[in-house]
Short mmCIF file of N, CA and C in Angstrom, two decimals:
data_model
loop_
_atom_site.label_atom_id
_atom_site.label_comp_id
_atom_site.label_asym_id
_atom_site.label_seq_id
_atom_site.Cartn_x
_atom_site.Cartn_y
_atom_site.Cartn_z
N MET N 1 0.84 -1.17 0.00
CA MET N 1 0.00 0.00 0.00
C MET N 1 0.89 1.24 0.00
N ALA N 2 0.62 2.18 -0.88
CA ALA N 2 1.42 3.40 -0.99
C ALA N 2 1.15 4.32 0.18
N LEU N 3 2.20 5.02 0.60
CA LEU N 3 2.08 5.98 1.68
C LEU N 3 1.25 7.17 1.22
N GLN N 4 0.27 7.56 2.02
CA GLN N 4 -0.57 8.71 1.70
C GLN N 4 0.15 9.99 2.10
N HIS N 5 0.44 10.85 1.14
CA HIS N 5 1.07 12.13 1.40
C HIS N 5 0.00 13.20 1.54
N ALA N 6 0.38 14.30 2.16
CA ALA N 6 -0.54 15.43 2.29
C ALA N 6 -0.84 15.99 0.90
N THR N 7 -2.03 16.51 0.76
CA THR N 7 -2.41 17.14 -0.50
C THR N 7 -2.34 18.65 -0.34
N SER N 8 -2.30 19.35 -1.44
CA SER N 8 -2.23 20.80 -1.41
C SER N 8 -3.40 21.37 -0.61
N GLY N 9 -3.09 22.23 0.35
CA GLY N 9 -4.11 22.85 1.19
C GLY N 9 -4.49 22.06 2.43
N GLU N 10 -3.96 20.85 2.60
CA GLU N 10 -4.29 20.02 3.75
C GLU N 10 -3.49 20.45 4.98
N VAL N 11 -4.15 20.52 6.14
CA VAL N 11 -3.48 20.83 7.40
C VAL N 11 -2.87 19.55 7.95
N VAL N 12 -1.60 19.63 8.39
CA VAL N 12 -0.88 18.47 8.91
C VAL N 12 -0.41 18.78 10.33
N ALA N 13 -0.70 17.91 11.28
CA ALA N 13 -0.24 18.08 12.66
C ALA N 13 1.21 17.62 12.77
N LEU N 14 2.10 18.53 13.15
CA LEU N 14 3.51 18.19 13.30
C LEU N 14 3.85 17.78 14.72
N ARG N 15 3.09 18.28 15.70
CA ARG N 15 3.25 17.90 17.10
C ARG N 15 1.95 17.28 17.56
N ARG N 16 2.05 16.18 18.26
CA ARG N 16 0.85 15.47 18.71
C ARG N 16 0.89 15.33 20.22
N ALA N 17 -0.25 15.57 20.86
CA ALA N 17 -0.33 15.58 22.32
C ALA N 17 0.06 14.23 22.94
N GLU N 18 -0.35 13.14 22.35
CA GLU N 18 -0.11 11.81 22.91
C GLU N 18 1.00 11.08 22.15
N GLU N 19 2.10 11.75 21.89
CA GLU N 19 3.21 11.19 21.11
C GLU N 19 3.98 10.14 21.90
N ASP N 20 4.27 8.99 21.30
CA ASP N 20 5.15 7.99 21.89
C ASP N 20 6.57 8.36 21.48
N MET N 21 7.30 8.99 22.40
CA MET N 21 8.64 9.48 22.09
C MET N 21 9.73 8.42 22.30
N SER N 22 9.35 7.19 22.61
CA SER N 22 10.35 6.17 22.89
C SER N 22 10.93 5.53 21.63
N GLN N 23 10.31 5.75 20.49
CA GLN N 23 10.74 5.13 19.25
C GLN N 23 11.12 6.17 18.20
N PHE N 24 12.21 5.91 17.48
CA PHE N 24 12.56 6.75 16.35
C PHE N 24 11.56 6.48 15.24
N SER N 25 11.04 7.51 14.65
CA SER N 25 10.17 7.32 13.50
C SER N 25 10.25 8.53 12.60
N SER N 26 10.05 8.29 11.34
CA SER N 26 9.96 9.39 10.39
C SER N 26 8.83 9.06 9.43
N ILE N 27 8.19 10.11 8.98
CA ILE N 27 7.11 9.92 8.02
C ILE N 27 7.21 11.01 6.97
N ALA N 28 7.15 10.61 5.72
CA ALA N 28 7.15 11.59 4.63
C ALA N 28 5.79 12.26 4.61
N ILE N 29 5.79 13.56 4.83
CA ILE N 29 4.54 14.32 4.84
C ILE N 29 4.09 14.60 3.42
N ALA N 30 5.02 15.06 2.61
CA ALA N 30 4.72 15.37 1.21
C ALA N 30 5.98 15.19 0.38
N LYS N 31 5.79 14.80 -0.87
CA LYS N 31 6.93 14.64 -1.76
C LYS N 31 6.49 14.98 -3.18
N THR N 32 7.27 15.87 -3.79
CA THR N 32 7.05 16.23 -5.19
C THR N 32 8.36 16.01 -5.92
N GLU N 33 8.42 16.37 -7.18
CA GLU N 33 9.67 16.24 -7.92
C GLU N 33 10.75 17.15 -7.36
N GLN N 34 10.36 18.28 -6.76
CA GLN N 34 11.33 19.27 -6.29
C GLN N 34 11.58 19.25 -4.78
N LEU N 35 10.66 18.68 -3.98
CA LEU N 35 10.69 18.89 -2.54
C LEU N 35 10.20 17.66 -1.78
N GLU N 36 10.83 17.40 -0.62
CA GLU N 36 10.33 16.36 0.28
C GLU N 36 10.27 16.94 1.69
N LEU N 37 9.15 16.71 2.38
CA LEU N 37 8.95 17.14 3.76
C LEU N 37 8.81 15.89 4.62
N ILE N 38 9.61 15.82 5.69
CA ILE N 38 9.63 14.64 6.54
C ILE N 38 9.48 15.06 8.00
N ARG N 39 8.59 14.40 8.73
CA ARG N 39 8.43 14.62 10.17
C ARG N 39 9.25 13.56 10.88
N LEU N 40 10.18 14.00 11.74
CA LEU N 40 11.05 13.09 12.48
C LEU N 40 10.69 13.11 13.97
N VAL N 41 10.59 11.94 14.57
CA VAL N 41 10.49 11.81 16.01
C VAL N 41 11.79 11.14 16.45
N LEU N 42 12.54 11.83 17.32
CA LEU N 42 13.85 11.36 17.75
C LEU N 42 13.87 11.23 19.27
N PRO N 43 13.89 10.01 19.81
CA PRO N 43 13.99 9.86 21.26
C PRO N 43 15.37 10.30 21.75
N ALA N 44 15.44 10.76 22.99
CA ALA N 44 16.71 11.18 23.58
C ALA N 44 17.77 10.11 23.41
N GLY N 45 18.95 10.52 22.96
CA GLY N 45 20.06 9.59 22.77
C GLY N 45 20.12 8.95 21.40
N LYS N 46 19.06 9.04 20.61
CA LYS N 46 19.05 8.43 19.28
C LYS N 46 19.96 9.23 18.35
N SER N 47 20.78 8.53 17.57
CA SER N 47 21.69 9.18 16.63
C SER N 47 21.43 8.70 15.21
N MET N 48 21.67 9.59 14.28
CA MET N 48 21.71 9.23 12.87
C MET N 48 23.16 9.42 12.45
N PRO N 49 23.85 8.37 12.02
CA PRO N 49 25.27 8.49 11.69
C PRO N 49 25.50 9.47 10.55
N GLU N 50 26.74 9.87 10.40
CA GLU N 50 27.10 10.83 9.36
C GLU N 50 26.63 10.33 7.98
N HIS N 51 26.04 11.24 7.24
CA HIS N 51 25.53 10.93 5.90
C HIS N 51 25.46 12.23 5.11
N THR N 52 25.17 12.12 3.84
CA THR N 52 24.98 13.29 2.99
C THR N 52 23.64 13.17 2.27
N VAL N 53 23.11 14.31 1.91
CA VAL N 53 21.89 14.41 1.12
C VAL N 53 22.21 15.29 -0.07
N ARG N 54 21.79 14.90 -1.25
CA ARG N 54 22.15 15.66 -2.46
C ARG N 54 21.59 17.07 -2.45
N GLY N 55 20.36 17.23 -2.01
CA GLY N 55 19.71 18.53 -2.07
C GLY N 55 19.94 19.39 -0.84
N GLN N 56 19.67 20.68 -0.99
CA GLN N 56 19.71 21.58 0.15
C GLN N 56 18.68 21.13 1.17
N THR N 57 19.02 21.32 2.45
CA THR N 57 18.21 20.76 3.53
C THR N 57 18.00 21.80 4.63
N THR N 58 16.80 21.77 5.23
CA THR N 58 16.58 22.50 6.47
C THR N 58 16.08 21.50 7.50
N LEU N 59 16.48 21.72 8.75
CA LEU N 59 15.99 20.93 9.87
C LEU N 59 15.46 21.91 10.91
N VAL N 60 14.17 21.82 11.20
CA VAL N 60 13.53 22.69 12.18
C VAL N 60 13.19 21.86 13.41
N CYS N 61 13.73 22.25 14.56
CA CYS N 61 13.41 21.58 15.82
C CYS N 61 12.09 22.14 16.32
N LEU N 62 11.07 21.31 16.37
CA LEU N 62 9.76 21.74 16.85
C LEU N 62 9.66 21.63 18.37
N THR N 63 10.21 20.54 18.92
CA THR N 63 10.28 20.36 20.37
C THR N 63 11.55 19.59 20.69
N GLY N 64 12.09 19.80 21.88
CA GLY N 64 13.26 19.06 22.32
C GLY N 64 14.56 19.78 22.04
N ALA N 65 15.63 19.01 21.84
CA ALA N 65 16.96 19.54 21.56
C ALA N 65 17.70 18.55 20.68
N ILE N 66 18.26 19.05 19.59
CA ILE N 66 18.91 18.21 18.59
C ILE N 66 20.30 18.78 18.30
N ALA N 67 21.32 17.91 18.34
CA ALA N 67 22.68 18.30 17.99
C ALA N 67 22.93 17.86 16.55
N VAL N 68 23.43 18.78 15.73
CA VAL N 68 23.77 18.46 14.34
C VAL N 68 25.25 18.74 14.14
N GLU N 69 25.99 17.72 13.77
CA GLU N 69 27.42 17.87 13.50
C GLU N 69 27.61 18.05 12.01
N ALA N 70 28.16 19.21 11.63
CA ALA N 70 28.42 19.53 10.23
C ALA N 70 29.47 20.62 10.17
N HIS N 71 30.22 20.68 9.11
CA HIS N 71 31.23 21.72 8.92
C HIS N 71 32.25 21.74 10.07
N GLY N 72 32.53 20.57 10.67
CA GLY N 72 33.52 20.49 11.72
C GLY N 72 33.10 21.06 13.07
N ARG N 73 31.81 21.31 13.25
CA ARG N 73 31.32 21.82 14.54
C ARG N 73 29.94 21.24 14.83
N THR N 74 29.48 21.46 16.06
CA THR N 74 28.17 20.97 16.47
C THR N 74 27.24 22.15 16.69
N ALA N 75 26.11 22.13 16.02
CA ALA N 75 25.07 23.15 16.20
C ALA N 75 23.97 22.53 17.05
N MET N 76 23.56 23.25 18.09
CA MET N 76 22.48 22.79 18.96
C MET N 76 21.19 23.49 18.56
N LEU N 77 20.17 22.70 18.23
CA LEU N 77 18.87 23.25 17.87
C LEU N 77 17.89 22.96 19.01
N GLN N 78 17.12 23.97 19.38
CA GLN N 78 16.06 23.83 20.37
C GLN N 78 14.76 24.30 19.77
N ASP N 79 13.68 24.20 20.54
CA ASP N 79 12.35 24.56 20.06
C ASP N 79 12.37 25.80 19.17
N GLY N 80 11.86 25.66 17.96
CA GLY N 80 11.71 26.80 17.07
C GLY N 80 12.96 27.23 16.34
N GLN N 81 14.07 26.51 16.48
CA GLN N 81 15.29 26.87 15.77
C GLN N 81 15.47 25.98 14.55
N MET N 82 16.16 26.55 13.54
CA MET N 82 16.33 25.87 12.25
C MET N 82 17.79 25.90 11.83
N LEU N 83 18.21 24.86 11.11
CA LEU N 83 19.55 24.80 10.53
C LEU N 83 19.40 24.55 9.03
N PHE N 84 20.18 25.26 8.23
CA PHE N 84 20.23 25.07 6.78
C PHE N 84 21.54 24.40 6.42
N LEU N 85 21.51 23.42 5.52
CA LEU N 85 22.72 22.78 5.00
C LEU N 85 22.65 22.74 3.49
N ASP N 86 23.77 23.09 2.85
CA ASP N 86 23.87 22.93 1.40
C ASP N 86 23.85 21.45 1.05
N GLY N 87 23.45 21.14 -0.16
CA GLY N 87 23.47 19.76 -0.62
C GLY N 87 24.89 19.20 -0.60
N GLY N 88 25.01 17.94 -0.22
CA GLY N 88 26.30 17.27 -0.21
C GLY N 88 27.13 17.48 1.03
N VAL N 89 26.65 18.25 2.00
CA VAL N 89 27.40 18.48 3.25
C VAL N 89 27.20 17.27 4.17
N ALA N 90 28.30 16.65 4.57
CA ALA N 90 28.22 15.52 5.50
C ALA N 90 27.76 16.03 6.86
N HIS N 91 26.84 15.28 7.47
CA HIS N 91 26.31 15.69 8.78
C HIS N 91 25.80 14.47 9.54
N ALA N 92 25.75 14.61 10.87
CA ALA N 92 25.20 13.59 11.76
C ALA N 92 24.22 14.30 12.68
N VAL N 93 23.22 13.55 13.16
CA VAL N 93 22.18 14.12 14.00
C VAL N 93 22.04 13.28 15.27
N ARG N 94 21.88 13.96 16.41
CA ARG N 94 21.70 13.26 17.69
C ARG N 94 20.66 14.01 18.51
N ALA N 95 19.70 13.29 19.06
CA ALA N 95 18.69 13.90 19.92
C ALA N 95 19.24 14.00 21.34
N GLU N 96 19.34 15.20 21.86
CA GLU N 96 19.78 15.43 23.23
C GLU N 96 18.61 15.23 24.20
N GLN N 97 17.41 15.48 23.72
CA GLN N 97 16.16 15.27 24.46
C GLN N 97 15.19 14.61 23.49
N ASP N 98 14.08 14.08 24.00
CA ASP N 98 13.02 13.62 23.11
C ASP N 98 12.65 14.80 22.22
N SER N 99 12.65 14.58 20.90
CA SER N 99 12.50 15.70 19.97
C SER N 99 11.59 15.35 18.80
N VAL N 100 10.97 16.38 18.27
CA VAL N 100 10.21 16.29 17.02
C VAL N 100 10.78 17.36 16.11
N ALA N 101 11.02 17.01 14.85
CA ALA N 101 11.61 17.96 13.91
C ALA N 101 10.95 17.85 12.54
N LEU N 102 11.06 18.91 11.79
CA LEU N 102 10.59 18.95 10.41
C LEU N 102 11.81 19.07 9.51
N LEU N 103 11.99 18.09 8.63
CA LEU N 103 13.09 18.05 7.69
C LEU N 103 12.56 18.38 6.31
N THR N 104 13.21 19.32 5.63
CA THR N 104 12.85 19.68 4.26
C THR N 104 14.06 19.45 3.38
N ILE N 105 13.86 18.75 2.26
CA ILE N 105 14.93 18.48 1.31
C ILE N 105 14.50 18.97 -0.06
N VAL N 106 15.35 19.81 -0.67
CA VAL N 106 15.11 20.24 -2.05
C VAL N 106 15.69 19.15 -2.94
N LEU N 107 14.84 18.54 -3.77
CA LEU N 107 15.28 17.41 -4.59
C LEU N 107 15.83 17.83 -5.94
N LYS N 108 15.31 18.93 -6.49
CA LYS N 108 15.78 19.45 -7.78
C LYS N 108 15.87 20.95 -7.71
N ASP N 109 16.85 21.51 -8.40
CA ASP N 109 16.97 22.98 -8.46
C ASP N 109 15.96 23.54 -9.44
#
């Protein structure tokens, strides 16, 4: 069964009152030829090892605290903060607290 993505004009809940924060999960909210939106739930201590993404990326911390290692330094994101990365930049992600984030990837220029 294909994953149901949000449609144009649809309201999507990014934070949920009864969230199970004990499990890492991600869900693609929307995907087009140019753009992908992903909701990430990151339990405290969960890490994503260093990797690269071809397209430009933003990571918005909606709740919690997230450490992003890129460009030889660590950026700490907290509620309402965002990080931008150019395509091809190696980075790693670690949840310092139970966190929810919105990841945006530009797939085509």
